[in-house]
mmCIF file of C-alpha atoms and ligand atoms in Angstrom:
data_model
loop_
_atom_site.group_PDB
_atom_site.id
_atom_site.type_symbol
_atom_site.label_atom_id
_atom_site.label_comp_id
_atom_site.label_asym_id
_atom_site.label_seq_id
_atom_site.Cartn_x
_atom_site.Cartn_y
_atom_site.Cartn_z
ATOM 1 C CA UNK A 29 38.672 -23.475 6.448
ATOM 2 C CA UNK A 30 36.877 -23.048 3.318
ATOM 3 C CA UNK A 31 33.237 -20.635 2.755
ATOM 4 C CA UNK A 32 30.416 -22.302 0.742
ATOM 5 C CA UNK A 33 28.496 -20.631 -1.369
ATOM 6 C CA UNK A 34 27.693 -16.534 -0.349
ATOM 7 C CA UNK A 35 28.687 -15.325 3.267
ATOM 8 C CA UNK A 36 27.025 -11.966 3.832
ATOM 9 C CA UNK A 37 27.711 -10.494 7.266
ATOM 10 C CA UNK A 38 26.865 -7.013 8.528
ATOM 11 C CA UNK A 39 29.005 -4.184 7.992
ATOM 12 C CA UNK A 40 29.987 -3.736 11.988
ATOM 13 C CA UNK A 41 31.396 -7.014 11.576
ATOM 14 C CA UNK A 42 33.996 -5.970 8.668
ATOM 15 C CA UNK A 43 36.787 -7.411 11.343
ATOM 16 C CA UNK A 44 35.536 -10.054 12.769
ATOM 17 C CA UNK A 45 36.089 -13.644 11.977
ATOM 18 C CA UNK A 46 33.607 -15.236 10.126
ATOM 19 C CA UNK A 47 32.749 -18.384 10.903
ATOM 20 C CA UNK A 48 30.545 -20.598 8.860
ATOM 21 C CA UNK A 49 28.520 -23.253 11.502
ATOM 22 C CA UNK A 50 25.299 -23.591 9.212
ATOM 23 C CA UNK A 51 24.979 -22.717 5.768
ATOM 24 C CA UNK A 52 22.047 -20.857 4.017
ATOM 25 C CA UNK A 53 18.753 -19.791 6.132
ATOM 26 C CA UNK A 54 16.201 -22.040 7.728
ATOM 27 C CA UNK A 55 13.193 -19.849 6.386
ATOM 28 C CA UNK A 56 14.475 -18.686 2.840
ATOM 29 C CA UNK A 57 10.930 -17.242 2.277
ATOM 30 C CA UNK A 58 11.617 -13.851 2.067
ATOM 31 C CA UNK A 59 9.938 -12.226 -1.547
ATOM 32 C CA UNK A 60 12.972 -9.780 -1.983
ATOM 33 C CA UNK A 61 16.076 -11.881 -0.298
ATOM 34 C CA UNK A 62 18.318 -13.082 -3.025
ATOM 35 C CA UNK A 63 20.895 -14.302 -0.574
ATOM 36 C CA UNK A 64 20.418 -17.887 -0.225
ATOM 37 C CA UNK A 65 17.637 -19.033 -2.871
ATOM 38 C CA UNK A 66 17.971 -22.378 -4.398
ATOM 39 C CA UNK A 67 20.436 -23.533 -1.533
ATOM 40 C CA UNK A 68 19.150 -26.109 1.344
ATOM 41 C CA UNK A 69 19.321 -25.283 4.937
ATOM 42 C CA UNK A 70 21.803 -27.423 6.973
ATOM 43 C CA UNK A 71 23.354 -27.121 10.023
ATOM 44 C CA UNK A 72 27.152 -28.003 10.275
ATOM 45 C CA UNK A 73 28.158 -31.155 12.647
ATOM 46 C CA UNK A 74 30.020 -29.859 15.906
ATOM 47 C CA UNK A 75 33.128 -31.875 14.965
ATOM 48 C CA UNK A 76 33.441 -29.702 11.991
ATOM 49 C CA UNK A 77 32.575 -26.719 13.485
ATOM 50 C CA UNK A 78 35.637 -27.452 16.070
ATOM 51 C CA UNK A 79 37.803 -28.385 13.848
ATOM 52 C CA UNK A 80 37.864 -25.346 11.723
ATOM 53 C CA UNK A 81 37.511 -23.378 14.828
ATOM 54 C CA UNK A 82 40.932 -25.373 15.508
ATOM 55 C CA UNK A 83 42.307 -24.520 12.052
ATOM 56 C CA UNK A 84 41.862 -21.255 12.595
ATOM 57 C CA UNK A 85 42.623 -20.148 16.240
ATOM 58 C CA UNK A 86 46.591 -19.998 16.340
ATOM 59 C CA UNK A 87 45.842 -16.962 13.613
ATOM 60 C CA UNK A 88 44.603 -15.075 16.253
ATOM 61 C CA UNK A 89 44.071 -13.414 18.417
ATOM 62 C CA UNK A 90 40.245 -12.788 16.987
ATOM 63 C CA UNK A 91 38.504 -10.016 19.149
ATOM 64 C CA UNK A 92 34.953 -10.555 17.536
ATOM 65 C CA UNK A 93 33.405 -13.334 15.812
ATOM 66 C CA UNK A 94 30.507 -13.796 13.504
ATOM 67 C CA UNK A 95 28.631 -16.711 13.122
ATOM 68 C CA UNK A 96 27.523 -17.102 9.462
ATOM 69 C CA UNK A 97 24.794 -17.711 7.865
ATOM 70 C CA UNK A 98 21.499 -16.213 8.022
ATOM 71 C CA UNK A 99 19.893 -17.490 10.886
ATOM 72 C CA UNK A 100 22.142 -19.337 12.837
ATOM 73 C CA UNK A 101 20.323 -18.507 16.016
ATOM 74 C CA UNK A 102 17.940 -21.141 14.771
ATOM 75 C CA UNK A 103 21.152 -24.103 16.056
ATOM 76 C CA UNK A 104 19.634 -25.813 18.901
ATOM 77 C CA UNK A 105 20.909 -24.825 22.285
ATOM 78 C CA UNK A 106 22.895 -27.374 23.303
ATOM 79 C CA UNK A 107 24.968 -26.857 20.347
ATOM 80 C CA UNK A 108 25.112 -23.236 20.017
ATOM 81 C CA UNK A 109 26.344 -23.434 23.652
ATOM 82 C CA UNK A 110 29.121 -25.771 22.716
ATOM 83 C CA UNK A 111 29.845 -23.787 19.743
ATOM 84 C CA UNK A 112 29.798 -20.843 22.236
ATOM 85 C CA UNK A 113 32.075 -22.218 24.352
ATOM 86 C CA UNK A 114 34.532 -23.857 22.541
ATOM 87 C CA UNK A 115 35.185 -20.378 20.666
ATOM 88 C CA UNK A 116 36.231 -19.248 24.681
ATOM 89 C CA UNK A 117 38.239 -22.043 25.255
ATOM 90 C CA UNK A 118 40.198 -21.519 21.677
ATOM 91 C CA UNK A 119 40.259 -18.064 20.636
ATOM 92 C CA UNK A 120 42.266 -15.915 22.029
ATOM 93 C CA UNK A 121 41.106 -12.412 23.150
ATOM 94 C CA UNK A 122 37.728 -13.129 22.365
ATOM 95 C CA UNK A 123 35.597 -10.255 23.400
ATOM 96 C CA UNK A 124 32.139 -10.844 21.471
ATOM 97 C CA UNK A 125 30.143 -13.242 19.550
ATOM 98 C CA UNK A 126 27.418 -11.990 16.898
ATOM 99 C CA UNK A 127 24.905 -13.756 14.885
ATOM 100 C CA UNK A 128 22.050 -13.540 12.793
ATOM 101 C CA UNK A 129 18.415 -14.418 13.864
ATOM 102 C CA UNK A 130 14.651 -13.362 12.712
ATOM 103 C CA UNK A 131 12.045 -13.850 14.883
ATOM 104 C CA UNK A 132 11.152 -17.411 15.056
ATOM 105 C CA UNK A 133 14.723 -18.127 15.876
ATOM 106 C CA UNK A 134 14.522 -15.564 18.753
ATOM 107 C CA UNK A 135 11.981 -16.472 19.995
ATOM 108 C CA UNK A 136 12.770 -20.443 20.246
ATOM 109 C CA UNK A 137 15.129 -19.732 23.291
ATOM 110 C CA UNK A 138 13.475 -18.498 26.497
ATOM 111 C CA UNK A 139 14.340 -15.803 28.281
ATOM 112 C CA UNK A 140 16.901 -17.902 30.474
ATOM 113 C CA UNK A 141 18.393 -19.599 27.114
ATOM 114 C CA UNK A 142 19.221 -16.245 26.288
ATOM 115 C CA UNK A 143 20.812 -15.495 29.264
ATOM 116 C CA UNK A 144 22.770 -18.674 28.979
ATOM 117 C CA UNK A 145 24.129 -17.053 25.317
ATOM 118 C CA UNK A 146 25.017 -14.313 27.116
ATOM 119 C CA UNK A 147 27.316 -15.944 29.636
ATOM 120 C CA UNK A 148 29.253 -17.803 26.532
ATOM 121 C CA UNK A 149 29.739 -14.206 25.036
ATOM 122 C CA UNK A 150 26.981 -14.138 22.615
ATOM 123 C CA UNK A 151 26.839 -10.416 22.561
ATOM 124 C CA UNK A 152 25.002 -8.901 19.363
ATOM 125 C CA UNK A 153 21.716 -10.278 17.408
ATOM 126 C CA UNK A 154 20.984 -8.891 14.233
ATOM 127 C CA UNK A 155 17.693 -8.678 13.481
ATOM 128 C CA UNK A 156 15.993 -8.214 9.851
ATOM 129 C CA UNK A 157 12.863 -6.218 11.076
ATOM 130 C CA UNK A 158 12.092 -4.923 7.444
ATOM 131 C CA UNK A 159 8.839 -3.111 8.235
ATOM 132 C CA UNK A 160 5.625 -2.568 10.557
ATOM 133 C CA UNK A 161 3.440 -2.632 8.612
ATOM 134 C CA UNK A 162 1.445 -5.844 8.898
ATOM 135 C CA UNK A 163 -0.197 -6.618 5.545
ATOM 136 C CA UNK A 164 3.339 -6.191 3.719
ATOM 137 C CA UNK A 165 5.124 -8.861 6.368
ATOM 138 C CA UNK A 166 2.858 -11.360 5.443
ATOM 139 C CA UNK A 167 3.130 -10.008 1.885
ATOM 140 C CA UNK A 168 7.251 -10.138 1.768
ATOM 141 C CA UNK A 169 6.605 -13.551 3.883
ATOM 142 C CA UNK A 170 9.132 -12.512 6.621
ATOM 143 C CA UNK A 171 7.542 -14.972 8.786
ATOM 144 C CA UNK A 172 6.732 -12.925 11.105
ATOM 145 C CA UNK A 173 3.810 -11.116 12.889
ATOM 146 C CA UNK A 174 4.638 -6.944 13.933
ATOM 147 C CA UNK A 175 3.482 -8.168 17.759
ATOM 148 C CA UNK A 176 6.374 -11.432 17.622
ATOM 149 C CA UNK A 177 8.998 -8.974 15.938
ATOM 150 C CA UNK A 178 8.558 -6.631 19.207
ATOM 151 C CA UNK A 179 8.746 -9.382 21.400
ATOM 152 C CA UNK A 180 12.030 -10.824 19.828
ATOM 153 C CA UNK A 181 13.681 -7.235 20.054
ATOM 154 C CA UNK A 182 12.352 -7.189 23.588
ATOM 155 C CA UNK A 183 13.919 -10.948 24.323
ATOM 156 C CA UNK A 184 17.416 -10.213 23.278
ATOM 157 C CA UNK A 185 17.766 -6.852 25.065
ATOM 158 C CA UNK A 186 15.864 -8.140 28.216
ATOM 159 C CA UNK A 187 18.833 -10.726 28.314
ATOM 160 C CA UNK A 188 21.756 -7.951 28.232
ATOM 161 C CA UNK A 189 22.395 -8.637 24.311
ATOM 162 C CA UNK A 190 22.869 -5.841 22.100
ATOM 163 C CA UNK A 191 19.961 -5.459 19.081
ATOM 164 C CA UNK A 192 20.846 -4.110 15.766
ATOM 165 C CA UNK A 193 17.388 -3.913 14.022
ATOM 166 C CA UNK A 194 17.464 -3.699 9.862
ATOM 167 C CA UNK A 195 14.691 -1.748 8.184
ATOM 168 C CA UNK A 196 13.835 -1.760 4.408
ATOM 169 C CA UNK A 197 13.220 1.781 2.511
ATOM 170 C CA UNK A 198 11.270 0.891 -0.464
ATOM 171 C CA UNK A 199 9.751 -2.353 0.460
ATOM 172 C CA UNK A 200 5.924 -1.186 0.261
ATOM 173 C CA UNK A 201 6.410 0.119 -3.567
ATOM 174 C CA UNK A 202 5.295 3.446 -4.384
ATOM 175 C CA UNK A 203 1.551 2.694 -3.393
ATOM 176 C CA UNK A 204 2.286 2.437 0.595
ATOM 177 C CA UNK A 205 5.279 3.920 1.071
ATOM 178 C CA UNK A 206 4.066 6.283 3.678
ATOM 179 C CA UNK A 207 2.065 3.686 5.751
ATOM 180 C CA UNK A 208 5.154 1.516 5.325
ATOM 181 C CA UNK A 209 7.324 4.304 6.743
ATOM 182 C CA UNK A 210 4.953 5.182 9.847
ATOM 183 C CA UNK A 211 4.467 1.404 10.852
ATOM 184 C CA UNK A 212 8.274 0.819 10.949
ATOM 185 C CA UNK A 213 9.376 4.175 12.897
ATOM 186 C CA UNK A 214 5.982 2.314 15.565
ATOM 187 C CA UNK A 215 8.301 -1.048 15.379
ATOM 188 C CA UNK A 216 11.344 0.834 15.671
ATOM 189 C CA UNK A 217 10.192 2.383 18.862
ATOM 190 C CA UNK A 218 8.515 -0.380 20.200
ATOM 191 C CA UNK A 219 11.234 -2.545 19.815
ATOM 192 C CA UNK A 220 13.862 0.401 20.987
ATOM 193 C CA UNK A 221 16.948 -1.119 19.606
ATOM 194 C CA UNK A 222 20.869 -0.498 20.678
ATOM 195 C CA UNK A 223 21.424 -0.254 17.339
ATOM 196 C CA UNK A 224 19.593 0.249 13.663
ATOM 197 C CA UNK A 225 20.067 0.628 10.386
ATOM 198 C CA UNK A 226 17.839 1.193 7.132
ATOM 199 C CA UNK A 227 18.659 -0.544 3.802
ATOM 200 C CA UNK A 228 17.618 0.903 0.424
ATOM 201 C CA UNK A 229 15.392 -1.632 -1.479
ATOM 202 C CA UNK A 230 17.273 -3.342 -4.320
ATOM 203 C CA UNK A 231 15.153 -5.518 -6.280
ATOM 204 C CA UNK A 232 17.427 -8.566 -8.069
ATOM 205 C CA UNK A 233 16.477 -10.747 -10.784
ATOM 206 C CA UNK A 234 15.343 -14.164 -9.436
ATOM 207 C CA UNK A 235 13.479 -12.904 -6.890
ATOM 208 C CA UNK A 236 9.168 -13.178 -6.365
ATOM 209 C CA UNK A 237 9.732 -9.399 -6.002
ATOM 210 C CA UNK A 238 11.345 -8.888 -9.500
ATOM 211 C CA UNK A 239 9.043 -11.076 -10.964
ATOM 212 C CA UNK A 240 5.921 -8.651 -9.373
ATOM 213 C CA UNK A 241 7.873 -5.855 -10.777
ATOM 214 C CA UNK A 242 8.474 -7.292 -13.807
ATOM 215 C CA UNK A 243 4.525 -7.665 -14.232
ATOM 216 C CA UNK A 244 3.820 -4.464 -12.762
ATOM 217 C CA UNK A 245 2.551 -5.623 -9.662
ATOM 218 C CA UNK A 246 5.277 -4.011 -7.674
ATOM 219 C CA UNK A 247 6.963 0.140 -8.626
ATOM 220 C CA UNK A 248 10.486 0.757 -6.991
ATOM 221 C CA UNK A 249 10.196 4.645 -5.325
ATOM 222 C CA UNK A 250 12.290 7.440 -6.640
ATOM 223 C CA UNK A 251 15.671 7.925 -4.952
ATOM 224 C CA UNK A 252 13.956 11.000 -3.375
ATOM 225 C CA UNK A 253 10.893 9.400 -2.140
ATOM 226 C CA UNK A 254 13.171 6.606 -1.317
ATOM 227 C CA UNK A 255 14.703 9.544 1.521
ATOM 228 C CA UNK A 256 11.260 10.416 1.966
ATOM 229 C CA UNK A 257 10.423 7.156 3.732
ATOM 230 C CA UNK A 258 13.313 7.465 5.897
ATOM 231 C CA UNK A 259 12.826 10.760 6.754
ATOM 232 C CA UNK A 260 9.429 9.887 7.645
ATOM 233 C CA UNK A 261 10.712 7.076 9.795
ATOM 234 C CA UNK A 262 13.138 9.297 11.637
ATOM 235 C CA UNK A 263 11.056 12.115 12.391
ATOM 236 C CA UNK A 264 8.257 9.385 13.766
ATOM 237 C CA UNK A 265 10.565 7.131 15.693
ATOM 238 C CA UNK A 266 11.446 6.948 19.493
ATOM 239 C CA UNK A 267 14.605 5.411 20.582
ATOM 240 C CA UNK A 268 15.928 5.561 24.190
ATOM 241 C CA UNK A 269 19.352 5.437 23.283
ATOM 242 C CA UNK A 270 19.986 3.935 19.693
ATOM 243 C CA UNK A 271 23.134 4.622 17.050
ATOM 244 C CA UNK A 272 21.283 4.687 13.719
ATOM 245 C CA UNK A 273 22.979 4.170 10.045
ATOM 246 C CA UNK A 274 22.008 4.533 6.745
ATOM 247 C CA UNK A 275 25.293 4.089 5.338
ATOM 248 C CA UNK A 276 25.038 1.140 3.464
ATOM 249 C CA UNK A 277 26.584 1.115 -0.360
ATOM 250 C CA UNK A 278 22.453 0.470 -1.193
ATOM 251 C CA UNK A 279 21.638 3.732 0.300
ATOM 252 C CA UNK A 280 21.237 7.062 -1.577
ATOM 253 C CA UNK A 281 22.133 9.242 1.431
ATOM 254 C CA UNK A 282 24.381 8.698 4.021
ATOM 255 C CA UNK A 283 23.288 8.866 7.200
ATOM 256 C CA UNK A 284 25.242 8.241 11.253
ATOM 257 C CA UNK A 285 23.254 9.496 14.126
ATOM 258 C CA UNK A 286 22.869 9.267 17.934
ATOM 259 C CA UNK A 287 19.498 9.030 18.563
ATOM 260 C CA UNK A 288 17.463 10.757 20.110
ATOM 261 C CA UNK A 289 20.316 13.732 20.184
ATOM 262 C CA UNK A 290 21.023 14.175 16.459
ATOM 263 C CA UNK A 291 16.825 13.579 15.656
ATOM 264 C CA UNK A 292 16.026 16.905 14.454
ATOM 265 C CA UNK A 293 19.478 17.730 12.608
ATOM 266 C CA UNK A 294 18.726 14.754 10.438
ATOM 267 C CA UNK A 295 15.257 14.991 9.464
ATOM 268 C CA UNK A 296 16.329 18.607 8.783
ATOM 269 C CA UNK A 297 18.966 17.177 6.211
ATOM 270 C CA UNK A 298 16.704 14.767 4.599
ATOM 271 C CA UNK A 299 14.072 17.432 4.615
ATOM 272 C CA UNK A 300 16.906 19.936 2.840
ATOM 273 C CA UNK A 301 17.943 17.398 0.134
ATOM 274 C CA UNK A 302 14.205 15.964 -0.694
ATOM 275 C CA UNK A 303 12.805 19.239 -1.173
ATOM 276 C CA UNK A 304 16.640 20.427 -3.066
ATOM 277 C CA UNK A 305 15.931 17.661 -5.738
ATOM 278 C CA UNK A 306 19.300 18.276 -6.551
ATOM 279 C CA UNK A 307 20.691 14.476 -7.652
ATOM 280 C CA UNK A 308 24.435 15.748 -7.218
ATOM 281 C CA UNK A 309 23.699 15.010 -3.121
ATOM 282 C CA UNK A 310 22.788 11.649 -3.273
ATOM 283 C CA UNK A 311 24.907 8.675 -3.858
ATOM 284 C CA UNK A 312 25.489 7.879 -7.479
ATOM 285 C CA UNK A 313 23.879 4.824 -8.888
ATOM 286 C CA UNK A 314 26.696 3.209 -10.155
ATOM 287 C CA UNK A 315 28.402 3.164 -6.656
ATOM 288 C CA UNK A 316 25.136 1.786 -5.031
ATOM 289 C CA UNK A 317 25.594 -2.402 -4.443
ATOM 290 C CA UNK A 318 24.567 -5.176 -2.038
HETATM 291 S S1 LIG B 5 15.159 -14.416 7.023
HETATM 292 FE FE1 LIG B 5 16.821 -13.081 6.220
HETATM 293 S S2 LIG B 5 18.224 -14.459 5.122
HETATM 294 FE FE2 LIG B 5 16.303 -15.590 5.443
HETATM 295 S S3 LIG B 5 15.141 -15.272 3.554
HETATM 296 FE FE3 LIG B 5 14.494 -13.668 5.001
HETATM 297 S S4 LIG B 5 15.842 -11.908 4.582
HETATM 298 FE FE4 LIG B 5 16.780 -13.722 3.582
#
């Protein structure tokens, strides 16, 4: 089985297999997404798809399994269901299926098509919520409105799956960081994900983003206001019963917490190392990547 081009997958699926069934993302809008620009969209046939599945099932047994690339909850249903099921029949020990979607992929299935995912053992959906703040989706062009974000989250949990929602410190600039920060910890909570993580911001040549900061259009935050942001979203943000991260190698600060238990004991810390503006506690810059 061979990988074309980038596979990015998220960091709780470090163990999983990764397999490829459609290559790039259907929407490849996105002002600050470097991932898949320049590459076209396709979808892979189903006799490929088994036949690598075939290739690689007497390596197992695979507990998890990640379906790459970026949206490949956009694959029709009838498909994704034989994709879904084929990985049952095949791979042994299979325990759970994950995948990628945004919005408009999300909300494609129905509420029963979901459930039908569910059943094959489609059992996280990573979401890229990025913000709340309306003006800057349409700005970023995530393709999606705050009010059809919610309603995704809401789909996939209504149907049993797990959510992991993805939020973006430093997406707003320096100009509306703060309104960026309170509309997100509104999405966050309206959404109520199982899981969610915030990404630090970084800006890479190639980009519409780079070129607004190039032209001064766009100013990257400070590492410290950078925490600021997420500090704000923390301390603003409801959550029912969510494991929040802000561990990724982007990320300045470090940050695991059961939420809503562990709330105040991290806003504390942010608070503590914002107002320490001591750069020895934050994560160096030459460690920070993608
Ligand atoms: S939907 Fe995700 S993968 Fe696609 S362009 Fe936007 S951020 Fe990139």
């Amino acid at each position: 089985m061979e990988y074309e081009g980038i596979v990015i997958r998220p960091p709780s699926e470090a163990e999983s297999l990764i397999l490829q069934v459609s290559l790039g993302c259907s929407h490849n809008r996105c002002t600050f997404c470097p991932t898949y620009k320049g590459r076209r969209f396709r979808i892979k046939d189903l006799d490929q798809i088994k036949a690598e599945i075939d290739e690689v099932a007497p390596y197992g047994p695979f507990r998890k399994v990640f379906l790459a690339d970026g949206d490949a909850l956009i694959i029709p249903q009838p498909k994704l269901k034989a994709i879904l099921e084929y990985l049952q029949e095949k791979i042994t020990g299979l325990r759970r299926v994950g995948i990628y979607g945004n919005a408009k992929s999300i909300l494609r299935k129905s509420g029963e098509e979901m459930k039908e995912l569910k059943e094959r053992k489609l059992g996280i959906i990573y979401l890229g919520v990025e913000t709340g703040d309306e003006t800057l989706l349409k700005t970023i062009q995530k393709g999606a409105t705050y009010e059809q974000l919610v309603e995704a989250g809401r789909r996939v949990r209504a149907a049993g799956i797990s959510l992991s929602a993805t939020v973006l410190l430093g997406l707003a600039g320096v100009e509306n960081a703060q309104r960026h920060a309170l509309a997100t910890a509104k999405v966050l909570s309206d959404i109520d994900p199982d899981f969610a993580s915030a990404l630090t911001l970084m800006v890479v040549p190639g980009t519409p983003l780079h070129e607004d900061m190039r032209e001064g259009r766009f100013r990257l935050p400070s590492p410290f206001q950078l925490l600021e942001e997420l500090g704000t979203i923390l301390a603003n943000a409801n959550f029912s019963r969510c494991y929040f991260t802000s561990n990724h190698a982007s990320n300045y600060l470090p940050i695991k917490a059961r939420l809503p238990k562990d709330k105040d004991a991290v806003v504390r810390l942010i608070h503590d190392v914002v107002s320490s503006h001591d750069s020895s506690r934050l994560r160096p810059e030459f460690l920070r990547g993608l």
